Short mmCIF file of N, CA and C in Angstrom, two decimals:
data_model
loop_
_atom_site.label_atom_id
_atom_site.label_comp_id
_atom_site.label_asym_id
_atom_site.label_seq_id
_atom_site.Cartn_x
_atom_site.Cartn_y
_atom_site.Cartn_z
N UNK Q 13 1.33 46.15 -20.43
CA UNK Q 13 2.02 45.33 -21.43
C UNK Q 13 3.30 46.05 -21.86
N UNK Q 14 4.22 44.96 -22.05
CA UNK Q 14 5.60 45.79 -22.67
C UNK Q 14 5.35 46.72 -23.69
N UNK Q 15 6.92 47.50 -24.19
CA UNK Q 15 6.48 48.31 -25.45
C UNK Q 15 7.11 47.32 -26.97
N UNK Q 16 6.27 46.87 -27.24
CA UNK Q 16 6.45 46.22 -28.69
C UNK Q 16 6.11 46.70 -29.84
N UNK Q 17 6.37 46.09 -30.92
CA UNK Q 17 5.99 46.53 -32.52
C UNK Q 17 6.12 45.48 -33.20
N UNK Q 18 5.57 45.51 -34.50
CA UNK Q 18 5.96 44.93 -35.41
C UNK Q 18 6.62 45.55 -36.43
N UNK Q 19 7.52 44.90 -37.46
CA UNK Q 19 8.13 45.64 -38.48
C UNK Q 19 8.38 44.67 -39.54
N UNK Q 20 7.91 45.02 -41.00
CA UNK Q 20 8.64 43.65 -42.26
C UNK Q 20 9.82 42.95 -41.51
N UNK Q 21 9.85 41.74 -42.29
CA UNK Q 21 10.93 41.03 -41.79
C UNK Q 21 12.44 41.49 -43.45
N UNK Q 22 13.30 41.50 -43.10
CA UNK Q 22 14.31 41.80 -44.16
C UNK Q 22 15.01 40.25 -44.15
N UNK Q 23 15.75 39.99 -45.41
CA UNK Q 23 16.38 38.73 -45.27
C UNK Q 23 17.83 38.47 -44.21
N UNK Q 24 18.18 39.85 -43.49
CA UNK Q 24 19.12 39.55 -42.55
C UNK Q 24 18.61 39.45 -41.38
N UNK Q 25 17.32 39.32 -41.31
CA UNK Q 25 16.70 38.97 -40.06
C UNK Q 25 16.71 37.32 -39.53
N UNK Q 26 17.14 36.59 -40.72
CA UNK Q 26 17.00 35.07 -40.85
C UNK Q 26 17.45 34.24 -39.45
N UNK Q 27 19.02 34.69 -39.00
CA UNK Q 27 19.56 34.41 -38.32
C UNK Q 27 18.90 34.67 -36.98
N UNK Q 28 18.89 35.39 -36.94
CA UNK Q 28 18.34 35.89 -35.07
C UNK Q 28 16.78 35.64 -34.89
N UNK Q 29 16.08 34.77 -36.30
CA UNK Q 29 14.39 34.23 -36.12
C UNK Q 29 15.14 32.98 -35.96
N UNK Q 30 15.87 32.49 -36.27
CA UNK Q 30 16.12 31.00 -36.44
C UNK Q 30 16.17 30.84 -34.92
N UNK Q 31 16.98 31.31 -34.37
CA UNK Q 31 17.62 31.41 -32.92
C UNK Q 31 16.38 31.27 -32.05
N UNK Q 32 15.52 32.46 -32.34
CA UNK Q 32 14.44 32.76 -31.37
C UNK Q 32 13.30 31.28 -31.76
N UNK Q 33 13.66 30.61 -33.09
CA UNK Q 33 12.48 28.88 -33.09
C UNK Q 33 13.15 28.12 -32.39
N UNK Q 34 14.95 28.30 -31.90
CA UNK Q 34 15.48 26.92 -31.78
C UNK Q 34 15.13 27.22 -30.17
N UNK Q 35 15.37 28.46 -29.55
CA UNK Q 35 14.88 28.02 -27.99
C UNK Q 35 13.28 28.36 -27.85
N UNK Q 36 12.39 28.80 -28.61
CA UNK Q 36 11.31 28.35 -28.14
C UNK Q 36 10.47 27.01 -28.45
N UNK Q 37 11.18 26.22 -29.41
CA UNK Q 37 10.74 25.05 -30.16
C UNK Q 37 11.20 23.97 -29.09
N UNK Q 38 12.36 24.30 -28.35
CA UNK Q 38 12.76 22.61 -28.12
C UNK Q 38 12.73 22.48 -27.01
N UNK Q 39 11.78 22.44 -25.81
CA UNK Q 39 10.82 21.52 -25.49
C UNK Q 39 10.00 20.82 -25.30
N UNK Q 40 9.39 21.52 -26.59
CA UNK Q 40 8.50 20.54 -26.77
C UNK Q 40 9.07 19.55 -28.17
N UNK Q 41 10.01 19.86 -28.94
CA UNK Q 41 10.75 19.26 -29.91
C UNK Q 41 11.31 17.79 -28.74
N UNK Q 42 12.21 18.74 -27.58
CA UNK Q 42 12.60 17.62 -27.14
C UNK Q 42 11.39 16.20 -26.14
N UNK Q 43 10.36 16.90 -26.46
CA UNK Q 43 9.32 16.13 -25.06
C UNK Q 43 8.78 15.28 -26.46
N UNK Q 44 8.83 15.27 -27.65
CA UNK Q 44 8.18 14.42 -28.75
C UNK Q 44 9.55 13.35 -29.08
N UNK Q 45 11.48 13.85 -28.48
CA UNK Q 45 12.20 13.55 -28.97
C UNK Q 45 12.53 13.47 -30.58
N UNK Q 46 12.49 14.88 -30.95
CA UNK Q 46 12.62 15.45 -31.89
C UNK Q 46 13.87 16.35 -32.29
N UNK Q 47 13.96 16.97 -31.43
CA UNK Q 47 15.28 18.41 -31.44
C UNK Q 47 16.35 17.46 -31.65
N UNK Q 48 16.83 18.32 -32.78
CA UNK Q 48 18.34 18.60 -33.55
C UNK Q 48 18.64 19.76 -33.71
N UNK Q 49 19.66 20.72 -33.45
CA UNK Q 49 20.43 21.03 -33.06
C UNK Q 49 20.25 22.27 -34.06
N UNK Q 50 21.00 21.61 -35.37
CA UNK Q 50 21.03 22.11 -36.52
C UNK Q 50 19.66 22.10 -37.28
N UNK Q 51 19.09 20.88 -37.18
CA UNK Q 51 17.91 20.78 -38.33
C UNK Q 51 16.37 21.97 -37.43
N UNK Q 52 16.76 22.39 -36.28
CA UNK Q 52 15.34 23.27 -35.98
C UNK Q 52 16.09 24.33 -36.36
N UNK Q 53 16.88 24.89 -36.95
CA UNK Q 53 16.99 26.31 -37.18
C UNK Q 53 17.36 26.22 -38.57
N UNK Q 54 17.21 24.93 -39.46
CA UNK Q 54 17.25 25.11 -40.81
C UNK Q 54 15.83 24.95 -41.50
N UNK Q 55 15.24 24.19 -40.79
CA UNK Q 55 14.15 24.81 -41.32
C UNK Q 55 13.74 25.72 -41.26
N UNK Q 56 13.49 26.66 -40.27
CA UNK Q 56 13.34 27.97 -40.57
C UNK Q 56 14.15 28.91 -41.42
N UNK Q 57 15.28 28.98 -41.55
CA UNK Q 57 16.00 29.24 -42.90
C UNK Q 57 15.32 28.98 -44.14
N UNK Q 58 15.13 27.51 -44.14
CA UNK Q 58 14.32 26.90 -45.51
C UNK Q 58 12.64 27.16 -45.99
N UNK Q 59 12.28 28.11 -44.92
CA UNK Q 59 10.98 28.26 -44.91
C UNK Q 59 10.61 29.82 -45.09
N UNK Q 60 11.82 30.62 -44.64
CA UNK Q 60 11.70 31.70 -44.25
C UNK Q 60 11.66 32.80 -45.39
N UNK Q 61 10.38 33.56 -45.50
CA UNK Q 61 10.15 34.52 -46.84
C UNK Q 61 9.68 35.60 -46.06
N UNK Q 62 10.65 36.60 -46.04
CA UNK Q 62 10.81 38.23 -45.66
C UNK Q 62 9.08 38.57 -46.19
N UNK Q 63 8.95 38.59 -46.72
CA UNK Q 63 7.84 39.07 -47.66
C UNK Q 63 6.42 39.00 -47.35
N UNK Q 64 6.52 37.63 -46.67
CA UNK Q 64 5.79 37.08 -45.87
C UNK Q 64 5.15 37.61 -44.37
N UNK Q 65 6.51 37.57 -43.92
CA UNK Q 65 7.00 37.77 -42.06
C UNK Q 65 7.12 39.21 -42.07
N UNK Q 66 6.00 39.28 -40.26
CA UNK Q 66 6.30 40.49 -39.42
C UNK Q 66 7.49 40.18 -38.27
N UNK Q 67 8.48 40.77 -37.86
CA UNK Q 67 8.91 40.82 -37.00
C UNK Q 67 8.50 41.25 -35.60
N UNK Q 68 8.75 40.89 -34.59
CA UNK Q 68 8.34 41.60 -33.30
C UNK Q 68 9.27 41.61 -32.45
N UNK Q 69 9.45 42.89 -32.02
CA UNK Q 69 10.36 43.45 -31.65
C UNK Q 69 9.54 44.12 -30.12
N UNK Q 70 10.52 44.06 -28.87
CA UNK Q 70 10.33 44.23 -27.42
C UNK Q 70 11.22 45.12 -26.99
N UNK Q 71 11.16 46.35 -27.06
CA UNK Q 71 11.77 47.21 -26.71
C UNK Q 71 13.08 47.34 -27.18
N UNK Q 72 12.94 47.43 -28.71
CA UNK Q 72 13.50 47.83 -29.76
C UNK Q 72 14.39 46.40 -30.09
N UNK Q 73 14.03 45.55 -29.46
CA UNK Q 73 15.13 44.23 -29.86
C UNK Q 73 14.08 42.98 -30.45
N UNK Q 74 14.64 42.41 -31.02
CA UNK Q 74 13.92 41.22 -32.29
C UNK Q 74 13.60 40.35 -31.14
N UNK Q 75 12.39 39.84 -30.80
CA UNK Q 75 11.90 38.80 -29.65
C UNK Q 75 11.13 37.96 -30.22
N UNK Q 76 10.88 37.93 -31.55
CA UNK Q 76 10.04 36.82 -32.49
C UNK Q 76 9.59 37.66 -33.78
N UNK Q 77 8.64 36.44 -34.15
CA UNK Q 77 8.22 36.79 -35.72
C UNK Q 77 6.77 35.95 -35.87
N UNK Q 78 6.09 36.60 -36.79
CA UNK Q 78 5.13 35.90 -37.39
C UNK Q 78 5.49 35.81 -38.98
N UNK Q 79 4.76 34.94 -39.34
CA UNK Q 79 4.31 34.87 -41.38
C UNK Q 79 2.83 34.35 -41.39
N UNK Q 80 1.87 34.96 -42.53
CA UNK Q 80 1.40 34.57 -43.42
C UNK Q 80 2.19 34.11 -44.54
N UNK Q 81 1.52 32.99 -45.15
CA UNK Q 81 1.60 32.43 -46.75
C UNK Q 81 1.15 32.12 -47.37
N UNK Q 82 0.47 32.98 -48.39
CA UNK Q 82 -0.62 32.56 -48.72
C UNK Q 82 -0.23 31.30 -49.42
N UNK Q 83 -1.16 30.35 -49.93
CA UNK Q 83 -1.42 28.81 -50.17
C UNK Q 83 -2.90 29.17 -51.27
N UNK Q 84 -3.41 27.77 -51.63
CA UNK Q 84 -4.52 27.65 -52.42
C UNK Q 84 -5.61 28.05 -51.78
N UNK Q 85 -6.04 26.98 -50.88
CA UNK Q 85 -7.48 27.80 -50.21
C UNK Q 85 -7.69 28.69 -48.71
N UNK Q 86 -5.92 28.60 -48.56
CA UNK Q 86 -6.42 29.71 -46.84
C UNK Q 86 -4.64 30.13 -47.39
N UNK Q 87 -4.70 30.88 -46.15
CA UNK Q 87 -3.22 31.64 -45.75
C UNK Q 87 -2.58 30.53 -44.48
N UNK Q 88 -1.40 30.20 -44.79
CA UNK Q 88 -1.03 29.52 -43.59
C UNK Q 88 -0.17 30.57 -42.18
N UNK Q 89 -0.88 30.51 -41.09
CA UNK Q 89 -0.20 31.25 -40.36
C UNK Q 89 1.27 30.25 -39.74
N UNK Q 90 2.32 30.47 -39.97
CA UNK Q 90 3.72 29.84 -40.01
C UNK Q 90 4.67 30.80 -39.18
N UNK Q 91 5.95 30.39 -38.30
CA UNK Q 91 7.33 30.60 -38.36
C UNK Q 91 6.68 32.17 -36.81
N UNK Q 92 5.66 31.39 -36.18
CA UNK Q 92 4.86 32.38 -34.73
C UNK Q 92 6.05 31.90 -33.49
N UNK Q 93 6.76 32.63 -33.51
CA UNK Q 93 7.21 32.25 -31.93
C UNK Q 93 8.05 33.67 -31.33
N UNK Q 94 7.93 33.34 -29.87
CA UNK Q 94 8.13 34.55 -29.57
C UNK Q 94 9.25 33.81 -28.20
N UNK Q 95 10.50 34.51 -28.16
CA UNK Q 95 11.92 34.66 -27.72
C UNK Q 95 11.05 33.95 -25.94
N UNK Q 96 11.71 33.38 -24.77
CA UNK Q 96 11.46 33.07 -24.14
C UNK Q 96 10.92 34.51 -23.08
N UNK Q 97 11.89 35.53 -22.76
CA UNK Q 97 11.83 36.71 -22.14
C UNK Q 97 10.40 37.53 -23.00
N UNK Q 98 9.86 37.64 -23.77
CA UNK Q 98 9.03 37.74 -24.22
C UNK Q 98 7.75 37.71 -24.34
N UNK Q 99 7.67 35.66 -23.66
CA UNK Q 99 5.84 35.09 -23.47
C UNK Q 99 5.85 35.66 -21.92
N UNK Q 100 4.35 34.92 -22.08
CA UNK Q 100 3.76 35.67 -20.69
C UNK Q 100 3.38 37.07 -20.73
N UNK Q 101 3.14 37.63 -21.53
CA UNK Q 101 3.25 39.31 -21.40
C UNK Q 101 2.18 40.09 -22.45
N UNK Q 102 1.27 38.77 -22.80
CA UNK Q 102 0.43 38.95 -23.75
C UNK Q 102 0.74 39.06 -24.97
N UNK Q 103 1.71 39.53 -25.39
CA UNK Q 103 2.09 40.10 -26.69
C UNK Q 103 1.25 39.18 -28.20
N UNK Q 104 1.93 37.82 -27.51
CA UNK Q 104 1.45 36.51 -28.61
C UNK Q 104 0.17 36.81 -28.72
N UNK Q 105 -0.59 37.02 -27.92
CA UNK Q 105 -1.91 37.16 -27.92
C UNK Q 105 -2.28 38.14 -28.83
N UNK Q 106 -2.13 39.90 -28.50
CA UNK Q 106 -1.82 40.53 -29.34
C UNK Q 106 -1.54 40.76 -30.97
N UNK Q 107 -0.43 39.87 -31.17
CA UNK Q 107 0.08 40.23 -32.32
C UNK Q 107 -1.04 39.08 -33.16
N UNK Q 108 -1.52 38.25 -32.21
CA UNK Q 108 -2.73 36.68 -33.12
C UNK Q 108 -3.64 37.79 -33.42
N UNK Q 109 -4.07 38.30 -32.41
CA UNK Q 109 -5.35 39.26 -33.06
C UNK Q 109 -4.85 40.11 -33.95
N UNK Q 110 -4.25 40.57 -34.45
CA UNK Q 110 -4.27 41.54 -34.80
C UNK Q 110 -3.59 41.16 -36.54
N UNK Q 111 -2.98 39.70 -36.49
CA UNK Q 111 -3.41 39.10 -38.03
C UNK Q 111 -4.62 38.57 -37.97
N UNK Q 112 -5.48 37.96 -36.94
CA UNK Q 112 -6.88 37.61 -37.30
C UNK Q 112 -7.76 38.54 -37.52
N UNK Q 113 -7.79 40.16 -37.37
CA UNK Q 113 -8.60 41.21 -37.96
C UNK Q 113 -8.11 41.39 -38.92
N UNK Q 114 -6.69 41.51 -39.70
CA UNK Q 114 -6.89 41.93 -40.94
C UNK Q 114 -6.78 40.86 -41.69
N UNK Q 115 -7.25 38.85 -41.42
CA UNK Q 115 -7.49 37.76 -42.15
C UNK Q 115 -9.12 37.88 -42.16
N UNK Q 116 -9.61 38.40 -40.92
CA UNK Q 116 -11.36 38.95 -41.00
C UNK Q 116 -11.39 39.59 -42.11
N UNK Q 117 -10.96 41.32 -42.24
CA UNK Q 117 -11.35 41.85 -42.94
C UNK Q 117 -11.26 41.65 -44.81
N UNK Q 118 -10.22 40.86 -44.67
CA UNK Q 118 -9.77 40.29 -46.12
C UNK Q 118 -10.29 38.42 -46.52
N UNK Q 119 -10.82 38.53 -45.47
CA UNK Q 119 -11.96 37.48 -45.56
C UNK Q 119 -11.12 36.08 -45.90
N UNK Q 120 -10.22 35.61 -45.30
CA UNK Q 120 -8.88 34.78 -45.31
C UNK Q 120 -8.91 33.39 -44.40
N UNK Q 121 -9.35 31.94 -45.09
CA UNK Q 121 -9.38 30.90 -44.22
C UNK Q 121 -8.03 31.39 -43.79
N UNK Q 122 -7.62 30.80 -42.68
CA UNK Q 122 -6.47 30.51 -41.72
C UNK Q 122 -6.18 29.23 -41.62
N UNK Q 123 -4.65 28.54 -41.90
CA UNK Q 123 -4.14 27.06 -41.37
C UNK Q 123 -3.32 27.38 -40.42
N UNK Q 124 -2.88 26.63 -39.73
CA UNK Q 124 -1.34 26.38 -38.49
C UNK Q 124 -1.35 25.41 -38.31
N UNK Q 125 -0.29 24.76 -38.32
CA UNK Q 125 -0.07 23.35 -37.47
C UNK Q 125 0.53 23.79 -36.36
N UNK Q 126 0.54 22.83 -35.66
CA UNK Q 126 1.14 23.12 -33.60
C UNK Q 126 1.64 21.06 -33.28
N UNK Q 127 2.81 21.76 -32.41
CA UNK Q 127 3.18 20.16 -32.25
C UNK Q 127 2.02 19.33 -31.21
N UNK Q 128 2.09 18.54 -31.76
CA UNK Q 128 0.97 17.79 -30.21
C UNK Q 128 1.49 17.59 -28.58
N UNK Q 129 0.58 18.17 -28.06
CA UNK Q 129 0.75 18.47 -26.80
C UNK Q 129 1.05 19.78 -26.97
N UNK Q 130 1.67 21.03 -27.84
CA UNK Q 130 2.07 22.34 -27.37
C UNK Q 130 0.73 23.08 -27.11
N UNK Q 131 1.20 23.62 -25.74
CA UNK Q 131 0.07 25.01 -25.32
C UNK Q 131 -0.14 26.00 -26.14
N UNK Q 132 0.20 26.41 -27.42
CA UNK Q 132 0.03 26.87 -28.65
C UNK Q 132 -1.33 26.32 -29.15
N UNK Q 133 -1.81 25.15 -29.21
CA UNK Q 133 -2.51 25.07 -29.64
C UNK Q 133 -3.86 25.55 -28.98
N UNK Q 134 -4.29 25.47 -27.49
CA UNK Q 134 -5.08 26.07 -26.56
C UNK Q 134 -5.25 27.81 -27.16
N UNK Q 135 -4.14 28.16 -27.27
CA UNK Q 135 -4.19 29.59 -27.81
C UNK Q 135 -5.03 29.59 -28.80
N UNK Q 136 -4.41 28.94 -30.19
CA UNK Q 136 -5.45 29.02 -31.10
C UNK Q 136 -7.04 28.92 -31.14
N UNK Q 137 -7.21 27.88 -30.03
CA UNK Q 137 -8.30 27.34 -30.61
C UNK Q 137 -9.45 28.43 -29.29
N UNK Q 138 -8.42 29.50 -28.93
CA UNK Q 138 -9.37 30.25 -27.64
C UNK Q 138 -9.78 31.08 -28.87
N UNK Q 139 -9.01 31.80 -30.33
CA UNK Q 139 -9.53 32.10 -30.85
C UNK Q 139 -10.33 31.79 -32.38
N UNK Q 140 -10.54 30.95 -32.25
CA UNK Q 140 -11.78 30.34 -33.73
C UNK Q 140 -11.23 29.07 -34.94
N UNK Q 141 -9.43 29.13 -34.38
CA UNK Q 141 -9.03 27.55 -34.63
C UNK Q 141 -9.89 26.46 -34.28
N UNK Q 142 -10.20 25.81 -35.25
CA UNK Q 142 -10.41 24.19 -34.83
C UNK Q 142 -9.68 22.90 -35.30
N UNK Q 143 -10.07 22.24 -34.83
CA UNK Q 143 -9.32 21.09 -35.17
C UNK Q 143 -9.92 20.81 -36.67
N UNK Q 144 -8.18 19.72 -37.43
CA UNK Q 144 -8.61 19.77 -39.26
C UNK Q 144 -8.24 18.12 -39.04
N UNK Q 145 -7.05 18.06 -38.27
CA UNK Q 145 -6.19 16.37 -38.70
C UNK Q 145 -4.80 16.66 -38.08
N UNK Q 146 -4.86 14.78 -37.58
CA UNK Q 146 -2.98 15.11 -37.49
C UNK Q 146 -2.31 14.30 -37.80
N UNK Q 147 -1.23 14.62 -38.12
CA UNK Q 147 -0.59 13.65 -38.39
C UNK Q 147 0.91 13.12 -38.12
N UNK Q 148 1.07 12.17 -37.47
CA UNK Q 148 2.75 11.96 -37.06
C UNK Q 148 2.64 12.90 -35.78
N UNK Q 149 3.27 14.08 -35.64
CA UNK Q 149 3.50 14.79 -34.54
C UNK Q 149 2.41 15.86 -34.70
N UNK Q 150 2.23 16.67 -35.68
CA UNK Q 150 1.76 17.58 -35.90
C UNK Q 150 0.27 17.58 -35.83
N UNK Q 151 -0.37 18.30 -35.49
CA UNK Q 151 -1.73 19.13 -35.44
C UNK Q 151 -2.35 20.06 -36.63
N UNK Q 152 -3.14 19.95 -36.99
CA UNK Q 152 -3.39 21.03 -38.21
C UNK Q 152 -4.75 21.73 -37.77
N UNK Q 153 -4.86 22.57 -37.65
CA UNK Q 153 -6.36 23.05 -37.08
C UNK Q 153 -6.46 24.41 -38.52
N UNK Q 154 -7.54 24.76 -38.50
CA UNK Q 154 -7.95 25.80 -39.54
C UNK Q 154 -9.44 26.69 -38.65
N UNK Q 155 -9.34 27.95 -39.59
CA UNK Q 155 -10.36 28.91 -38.78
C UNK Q 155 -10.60 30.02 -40.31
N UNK Q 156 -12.03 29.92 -39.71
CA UNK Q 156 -12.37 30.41 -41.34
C UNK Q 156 -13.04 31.48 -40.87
N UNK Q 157 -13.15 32.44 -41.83
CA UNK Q 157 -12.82 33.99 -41.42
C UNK Q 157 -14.31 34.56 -40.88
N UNK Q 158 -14.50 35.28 -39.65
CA UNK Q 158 -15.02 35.61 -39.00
C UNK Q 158 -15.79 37.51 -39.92
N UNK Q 159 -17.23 36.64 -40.06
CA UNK Q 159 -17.87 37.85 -40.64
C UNK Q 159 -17.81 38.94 -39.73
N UNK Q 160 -17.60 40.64 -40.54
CA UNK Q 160 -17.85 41.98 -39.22
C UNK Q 160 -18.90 42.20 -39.40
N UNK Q 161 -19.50 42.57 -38.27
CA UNK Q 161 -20.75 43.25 -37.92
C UNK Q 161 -20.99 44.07 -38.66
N UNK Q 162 -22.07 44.35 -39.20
CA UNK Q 162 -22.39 45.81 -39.97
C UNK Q 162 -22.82 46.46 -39.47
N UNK Q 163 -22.70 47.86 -39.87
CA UNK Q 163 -22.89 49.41 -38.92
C UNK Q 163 -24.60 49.43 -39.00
N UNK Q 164 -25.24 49.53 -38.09
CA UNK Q 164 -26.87 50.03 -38.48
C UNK Q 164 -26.92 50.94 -38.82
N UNK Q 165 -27.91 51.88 -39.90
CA UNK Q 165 -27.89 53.28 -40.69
C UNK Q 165 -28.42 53.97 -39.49
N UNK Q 166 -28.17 55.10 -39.82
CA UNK Q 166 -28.37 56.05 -38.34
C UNK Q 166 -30.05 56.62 -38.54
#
């Protein structure tokens, strides 16, 4: 596997996440006939909380991002995409597990929506996503937090 990381997201990161939703978003934006131009990289602007978001970075360069947010009764996992040069390489995979152990250990329903038809959603649901509702374009699946094993006393 490549050499990746994650790192906080800062608010001058905005620009170059926007970039990395508008080319991994729009084909399937465009296969629903959806993609605009301007409006897929303002929403992510309009959505986007540093505070929130890990960055991921591929050999020292920004190749996507994740967020949690937290919400009322789960955390929404939001704003997951990873730069085209990037998929394929496991990473996505990776970086899912590795917010779904510390949404395990902090004992954290999980939401995402996924557009209908995206292979995103197959991902999720390989790990403990299920289906919630959809609506219009969108998919909403949820995954509720996976008890750990306890240690047997020696």
């Amino acid at each position: 596997m490549a050499d990746w990381v994650t790192r906080p997201a800062t608010a001058d990161d905005v620009e170059a996440v926007a970039e990395v939703r508008a080319v991994a978003m729009r084909a399937d934006l465009e296969r629903l006939g959806r993609y605009d131009e301007h409006r897929v990289r303002q929403r992510l602007r309009d959505g986007f909380v540093p505070a929130h978001t890990r960055i991921i970075e591929l050999d020292g360069v920004l190749a996507g991002c994740a967020a949690l947010r937290p919400a009322d009764d789960a955390h929404w996992l939001e704003h997951f995409y990873l730069a085209p040069h990037a998929q394929g390489r496991g990473i996505g995979t990776a970086v899912l597990r590795e917010l779904l152990e510390g949404a395990d250990r902090s004992a954290l329903r999980l939401r995402v929506d996924v557009l209908r038809g995206s292979p995103a959603r197959r991902l999720y649901e390989r790990h403990g996503f299920r289906f919630e509702h959809e609506v219009s374009v969108d998919v909403f699946l949820v995954r509720e937090p996976r008890a750990r094993p306890r240690s047997r006393p020696s």
